[in-house]
Structure formats: structure tokens, C-alpha cells
Coordinates of C-alpha atoms and ligand atoms in Angstrom, one line a residue:
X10 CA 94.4 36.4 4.8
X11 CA 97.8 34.5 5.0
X12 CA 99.1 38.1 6.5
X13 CA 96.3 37.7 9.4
X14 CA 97.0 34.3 9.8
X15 CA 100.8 34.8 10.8
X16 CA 99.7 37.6 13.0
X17 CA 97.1 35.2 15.0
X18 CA 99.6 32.6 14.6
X19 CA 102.5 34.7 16.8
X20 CA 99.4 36.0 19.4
X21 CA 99.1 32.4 20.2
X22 CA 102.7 31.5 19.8
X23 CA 103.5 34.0 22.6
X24 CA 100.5 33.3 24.1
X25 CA 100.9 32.7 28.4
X26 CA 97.1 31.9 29.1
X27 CA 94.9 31.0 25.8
X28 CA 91.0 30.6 26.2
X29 CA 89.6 29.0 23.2
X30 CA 85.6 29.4 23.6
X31 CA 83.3 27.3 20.5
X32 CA 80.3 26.9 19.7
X33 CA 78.4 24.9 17.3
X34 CA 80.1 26.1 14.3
X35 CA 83.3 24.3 15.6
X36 CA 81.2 21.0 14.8
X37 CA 79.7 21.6 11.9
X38 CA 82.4 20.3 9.7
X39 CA 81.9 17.0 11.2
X40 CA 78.6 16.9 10.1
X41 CA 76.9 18.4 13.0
X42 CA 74.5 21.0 12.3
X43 CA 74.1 24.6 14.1
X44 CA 71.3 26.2 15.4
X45 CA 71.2 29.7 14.3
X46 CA 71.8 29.5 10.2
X47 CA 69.3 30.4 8.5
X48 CA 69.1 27.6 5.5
X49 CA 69.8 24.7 7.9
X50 CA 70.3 25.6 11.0
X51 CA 68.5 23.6 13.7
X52 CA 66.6 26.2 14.8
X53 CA 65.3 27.1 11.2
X54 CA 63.5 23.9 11.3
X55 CA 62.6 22.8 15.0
X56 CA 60.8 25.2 18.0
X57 CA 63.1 25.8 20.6
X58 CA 60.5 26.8 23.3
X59 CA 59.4 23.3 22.6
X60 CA 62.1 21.0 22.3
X61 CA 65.0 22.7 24.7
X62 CA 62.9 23.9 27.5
X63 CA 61.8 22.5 30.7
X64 CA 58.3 23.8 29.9
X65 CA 58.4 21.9 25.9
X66 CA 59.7 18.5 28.1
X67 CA 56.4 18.5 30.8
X68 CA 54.3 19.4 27.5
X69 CA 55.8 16.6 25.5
X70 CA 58.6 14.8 27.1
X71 CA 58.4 11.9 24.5
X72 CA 58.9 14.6 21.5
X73 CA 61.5 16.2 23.3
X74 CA 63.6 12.1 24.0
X75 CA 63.2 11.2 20.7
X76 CA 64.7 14.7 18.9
X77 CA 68.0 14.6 22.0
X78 CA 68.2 10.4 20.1
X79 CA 68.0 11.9 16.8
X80 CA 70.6 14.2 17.9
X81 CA 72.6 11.9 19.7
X82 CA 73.1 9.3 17.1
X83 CA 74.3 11.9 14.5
X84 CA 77.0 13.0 17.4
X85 CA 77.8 9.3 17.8
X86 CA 78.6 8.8 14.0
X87 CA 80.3 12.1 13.9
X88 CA 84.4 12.8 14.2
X89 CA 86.5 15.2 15.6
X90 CA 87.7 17.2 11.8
X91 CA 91.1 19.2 11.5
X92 CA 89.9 22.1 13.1
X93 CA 89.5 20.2 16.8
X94 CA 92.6 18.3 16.4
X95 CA 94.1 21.7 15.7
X96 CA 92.7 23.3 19.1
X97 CA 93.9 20.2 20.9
X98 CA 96.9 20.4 19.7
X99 CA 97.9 24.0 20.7
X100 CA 98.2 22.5 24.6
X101 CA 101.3 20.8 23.3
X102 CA 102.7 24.3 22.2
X103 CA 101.3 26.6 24.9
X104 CA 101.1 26.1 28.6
X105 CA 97.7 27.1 29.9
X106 CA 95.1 26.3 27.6
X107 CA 91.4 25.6 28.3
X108 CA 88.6 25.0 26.0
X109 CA 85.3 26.6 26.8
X110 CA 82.5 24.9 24.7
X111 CA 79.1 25.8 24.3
X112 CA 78.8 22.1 22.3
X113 CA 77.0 19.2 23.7
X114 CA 78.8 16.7 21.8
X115 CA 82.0 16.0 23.6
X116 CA 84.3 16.3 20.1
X117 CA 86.4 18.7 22.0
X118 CA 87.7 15.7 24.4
X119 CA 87.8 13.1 21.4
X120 CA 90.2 15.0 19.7
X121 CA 92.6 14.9 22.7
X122 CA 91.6 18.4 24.4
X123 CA 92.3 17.7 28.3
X124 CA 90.9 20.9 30.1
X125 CA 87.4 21.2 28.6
X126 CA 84.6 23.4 30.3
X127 CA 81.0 22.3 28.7
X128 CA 78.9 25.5 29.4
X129 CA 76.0 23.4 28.1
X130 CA 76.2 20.0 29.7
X131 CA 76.6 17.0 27.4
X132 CA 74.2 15.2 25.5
X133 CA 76.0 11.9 26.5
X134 CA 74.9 12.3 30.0
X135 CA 71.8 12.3 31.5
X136 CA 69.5 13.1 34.9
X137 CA 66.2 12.6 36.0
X138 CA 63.5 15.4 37.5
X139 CA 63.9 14.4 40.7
X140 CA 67.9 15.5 40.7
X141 CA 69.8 12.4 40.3
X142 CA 72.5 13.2 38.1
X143 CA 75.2 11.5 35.9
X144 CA 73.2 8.7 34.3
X145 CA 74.8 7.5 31.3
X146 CA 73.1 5.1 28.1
X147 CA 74.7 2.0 29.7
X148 CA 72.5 3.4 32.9
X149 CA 69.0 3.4 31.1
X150 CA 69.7 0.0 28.7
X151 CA 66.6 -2.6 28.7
X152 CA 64.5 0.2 29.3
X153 CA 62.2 1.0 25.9
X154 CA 59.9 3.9 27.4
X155 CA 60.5 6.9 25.8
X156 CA 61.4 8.9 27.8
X157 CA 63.1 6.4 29.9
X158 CA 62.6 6.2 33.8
X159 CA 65.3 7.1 36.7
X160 CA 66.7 3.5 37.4
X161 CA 68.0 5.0 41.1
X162 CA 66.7 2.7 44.2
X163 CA 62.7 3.9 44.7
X164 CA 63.1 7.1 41.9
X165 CA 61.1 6.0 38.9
X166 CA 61.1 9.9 37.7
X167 CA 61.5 10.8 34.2
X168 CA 65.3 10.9 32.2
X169 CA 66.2 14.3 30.4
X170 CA 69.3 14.8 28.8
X171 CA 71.9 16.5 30.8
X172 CA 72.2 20.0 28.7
X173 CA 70.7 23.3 29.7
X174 CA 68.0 24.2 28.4
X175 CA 67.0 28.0 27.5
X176 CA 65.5 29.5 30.9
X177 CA 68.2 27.3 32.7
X178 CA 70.6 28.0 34.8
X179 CA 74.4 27.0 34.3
X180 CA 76.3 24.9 36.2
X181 CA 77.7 27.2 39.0
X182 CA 81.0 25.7 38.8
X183 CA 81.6 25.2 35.5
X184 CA 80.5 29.7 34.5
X185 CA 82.4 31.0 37.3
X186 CA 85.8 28.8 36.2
X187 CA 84.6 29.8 33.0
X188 CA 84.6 33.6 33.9
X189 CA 87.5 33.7 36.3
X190 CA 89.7 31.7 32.8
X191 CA 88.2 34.8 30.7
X192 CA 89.6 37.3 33.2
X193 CA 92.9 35.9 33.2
X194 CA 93.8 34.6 30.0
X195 CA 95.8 36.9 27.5
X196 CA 94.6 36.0 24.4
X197 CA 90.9 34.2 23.5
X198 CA 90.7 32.6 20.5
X199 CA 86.6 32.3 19.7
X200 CA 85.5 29.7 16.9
X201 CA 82.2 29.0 15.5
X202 CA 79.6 31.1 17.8
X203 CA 77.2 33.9 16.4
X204 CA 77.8 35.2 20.1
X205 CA 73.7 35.6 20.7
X206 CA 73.0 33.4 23.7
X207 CA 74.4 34.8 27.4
X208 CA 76.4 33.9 29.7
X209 CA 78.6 32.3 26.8
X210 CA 78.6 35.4 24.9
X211 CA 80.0 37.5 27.8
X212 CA 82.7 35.7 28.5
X213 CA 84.5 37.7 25.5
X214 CA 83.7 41.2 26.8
X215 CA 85.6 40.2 30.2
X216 CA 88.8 39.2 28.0
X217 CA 88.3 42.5 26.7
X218 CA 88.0 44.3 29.5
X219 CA 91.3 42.6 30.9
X220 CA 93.0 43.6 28.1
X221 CA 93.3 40.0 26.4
X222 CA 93.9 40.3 22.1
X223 CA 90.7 38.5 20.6
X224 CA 91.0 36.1 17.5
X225 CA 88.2 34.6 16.2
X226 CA 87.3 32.1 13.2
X227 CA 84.0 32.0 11.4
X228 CA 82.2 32.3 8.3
X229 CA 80.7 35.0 8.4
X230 CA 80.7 38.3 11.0
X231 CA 78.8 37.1 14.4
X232 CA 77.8 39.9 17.4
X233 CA 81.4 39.6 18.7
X234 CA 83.6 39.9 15.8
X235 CA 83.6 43.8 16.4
X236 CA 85.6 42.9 19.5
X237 CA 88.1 40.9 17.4
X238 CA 91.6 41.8 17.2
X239 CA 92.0 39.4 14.2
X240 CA 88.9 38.3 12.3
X241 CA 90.2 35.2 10.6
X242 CA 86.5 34.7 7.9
X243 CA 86.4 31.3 7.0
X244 CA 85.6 27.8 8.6
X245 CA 87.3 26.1 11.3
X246 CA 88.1 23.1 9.7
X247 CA 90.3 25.2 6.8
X248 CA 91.7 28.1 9.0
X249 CA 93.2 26.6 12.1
X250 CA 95.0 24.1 10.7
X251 CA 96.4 27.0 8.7
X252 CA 97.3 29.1 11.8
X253 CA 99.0 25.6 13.2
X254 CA 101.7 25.4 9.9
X255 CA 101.7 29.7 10.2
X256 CA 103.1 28.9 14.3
X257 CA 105.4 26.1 12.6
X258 CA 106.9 29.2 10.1
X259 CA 104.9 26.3 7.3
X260 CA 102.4 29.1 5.7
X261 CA 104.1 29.7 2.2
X262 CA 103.2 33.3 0.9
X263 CA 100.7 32.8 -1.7
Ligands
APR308 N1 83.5 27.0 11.1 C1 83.3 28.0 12.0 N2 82.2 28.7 12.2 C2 81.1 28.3 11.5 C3 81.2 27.2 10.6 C4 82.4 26.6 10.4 N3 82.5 25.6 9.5 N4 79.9 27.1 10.0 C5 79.1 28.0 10.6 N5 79.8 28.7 11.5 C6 79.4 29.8 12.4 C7 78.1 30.6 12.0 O1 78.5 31.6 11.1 C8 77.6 31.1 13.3 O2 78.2 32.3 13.6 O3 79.0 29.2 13.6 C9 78.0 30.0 14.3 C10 76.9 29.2 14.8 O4 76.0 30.0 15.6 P1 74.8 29.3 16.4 O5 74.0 28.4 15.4 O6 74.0 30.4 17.0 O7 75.5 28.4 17.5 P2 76.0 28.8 18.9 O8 76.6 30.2 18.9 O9 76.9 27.7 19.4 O10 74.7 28.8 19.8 C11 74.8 29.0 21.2 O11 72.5 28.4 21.4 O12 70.6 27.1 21.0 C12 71.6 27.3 21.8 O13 72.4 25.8 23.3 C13 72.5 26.1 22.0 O14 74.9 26.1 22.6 C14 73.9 26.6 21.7 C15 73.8 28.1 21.9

């Protein structure tokens, strides 16, 4: 292991263009759950056609508010662990680096990360069904219907978190920056994601294609580690901060 670590650790080190794409595994260290796991993932427990789709929020919007609190509140108590400071860190070492998250939870930019794409919105943020966008908590305050109501001049329409739910598309903006980073970075560096839900899970196969050396850190195998240059099996929180010391010439042979 200490062997693969030094050889991610001199990808990155010579590194011109790094793409670091996450997903929920990234967070689970800070007490975040995942979705996909079978003992306690999310998923394993709660439907997603009812709780993360448009169709599950006309059924039962009030459900669907009070799971995104639930969710929220366990983001808000939750902290960025080693493994984000470590991914924040690497923009001090190597010039163009940009996170692409499929995370909701904004740890990426509390631990210090500047250039952060969020493929999936942010559960922080929030718009209403008739379009108005960027509402935040301090926006909806007073208000104790659940779901709360647009508090735009003559809206009234009903507040959703600002994530995408399955059968949604992406922000335009935010995929094709995302895709055009993929072609042109030289090394990707993927953490955390079983690699199941599209467009996220392309964005590797365009790295590929361009020739890019792949590194990624997880647990167990996930549907892109065939691609993987250097499959680094364990958690984020205990292997990057290992690849940091291995770029410092810190990693003692064991
Ligand atoms: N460190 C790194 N990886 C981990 C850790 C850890 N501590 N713990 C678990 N993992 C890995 C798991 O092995 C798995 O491969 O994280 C991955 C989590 O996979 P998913 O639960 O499928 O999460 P993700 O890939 O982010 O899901 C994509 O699906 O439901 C949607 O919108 C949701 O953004 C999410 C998307």
C-alpha cells in the first residue's frame, strides 16, 4: 500500500491540471451517511422515487421537507475530517485544481477548497416551483409551514431544496465546466463514489479518453475502479492524508 501511495503521491506532485471528483463517501467520515451501502446506506432505508424526485415532492411535499431538515441538520453539525482538508490542501501544492462534488453538503468549501463544482446543487440553498432561485434558511425564517412558501413579491409557490433530484436535469453550466475540466486535466483523482449515477460517473471515462492517469480512494471496488491507474482501498479520511506526507517524502517505509 505505502508503495501505491508514493506512486499516487508523485502523479499528483507532477500533476499540471488535477480534477478531484467525490461523492458521498468523501463525507462519510464526518458522520454523513451514503446512499448506496447496503447496511446503512440511505437508500437501504428510505425510497428514493419518493423522497428525491419531483414526482415523490407533488405526492408528499411535507414528507419530502421534513427528510431534506433531517438531512440538513446532520450536515449542519457535521465537519470537514482529514480527508477534505487534505483535498483542499493540494491547491497550495499544484496549480490548477478543481473539486467536482457530487455532495450536497458544502464540506468541500468549509475545509478551504476555492474552485468547487456541485454537480448536485446544495442542500443549503433553496427554490421554489415557480423558478425563483437562491433562497437561503435566513430567506424562509418565521415561516412554520412545512414545506415553507416562496417569500418573492406575489409567488407564494412551494420551497424545495436546491439539489437535483433523479429524473433532473443538471445545471448546464456547472456539467459542461465539469466535462470540459475532465477533458483537460492530466490526472483525476476520484474519492468516495460507487460511480452508478450519470452524468457524474462519465466524467472519468473522458479523463480516460484524454489520456489523464486515474487515482482513486475507496473502500471497497466501485464501477470505475477498473479504470484506475492506482486503486488506493481504504477510506478517505486515513489515505489522503497519507498521500499528503508521501508528496512531503513523510511516508516512512513500514
Ligand atoms: N472513504 C471513501 N469512500 C467511502 C468511504 C470512506 N470513508 N465510505 C464509503 N465509501 C464509498 C463506498 O464504498 C461507495 O463506493 O463511497 C461510495 C458511496 O457510494 P454511493 O452511496 O452510491 O454515493 P455516490 O456515488 O455519491 O452517489 C451518487 O446518487 O443518490 C444519488 O444524488 C445522490 O449524489 C448522490 C449520487
Amino acid at each position: 500500500m505505502d508503495y501505491l501511495i508514493r506512486q499516487a503521491a508523485s502523479l499528483l506532485a507532477n500533476a499540471r491540471r488535477l480534477v478531484i471528483l467525490t461523492g458521498a463517501g468523501m463525507s462519510k467520515e464526518s458522520g454523513i451517511p451514503t446512499f448506496r451501502e447496503a447496511q446503512d446506506g440511505l437508500w437501504a432505508t428510505y425510497d428514493p422515487q419518493q423522497l428525491a424526485t419531483m414526482q415523490g415532492f407533488r405526492a408528499n411535499p411535507k414528507l419530502v421537507w421534513d427528510w431534506y431538515r433531517y438531512r440538513l441538520q446532520l450536515i449542519e453539525q457535521a465537519h470537514p475530517h482529514p480527508g477534505h482538508l487534505a483535498v483542499a490542501e493540494l491547491e497550495q501544492r499544484i496549480r490548477g485544481v478543481v473539486v467536482i462534488t457530487q455532495n450536497v453538503d458544502g464540506l468541500h468549501e468549509s475545509a478551504g477548497s476555492h474552485d468547487v463544482l456541485e454537480l448536485h446543487g446544495s442542500i443549503r440553498r433553496f427554490k421554489c416551483l415557480r423558478g425563483h432561485n437562491g433562497l437561503t434558511m435566513d430567506d424562509l425564517t418565521g415561516q412554520t409551514e412545512s414545506p415553507p412558501r416562496c417569500p418573492r413579491a406575489d409567488c407564494d409557490a412551494l420551497v424545495r431544496p436546491d439539489v437535483v433530484w433523479f429524473g433532473e436535469q443538471l445545471d448546464s453550466t456547472v456539467i459542461q465546466r465539469a466535462f470540459l475540466e475532465s477533458e483537460a486535466c492530466d490526472v483525476m483523482l476520484i474519492i468516495g463514489t460507487s460511480g452508478v449515477v450519470h452524468p457524474a460517473a462519465s466524467l472519468p471515462y473522458q479523463a480516460w479518453n484524454r489520456r489523464a492517469r486515474i487515482i482513486e480512494v475507496n473502500p471497497q471496488r466501485s464501477e470505475l475502479t477498473d479504470l484506475a491507474h492506482i486503486f488506493l482501498q481504504g477510506t478517505a479520511g486515513q489515505v489522503l492524508p497519507n498521500v499528503l506526507a508521501a508528496m512531503d517524502g513523510e511516508l516512512i517505509d513500514r
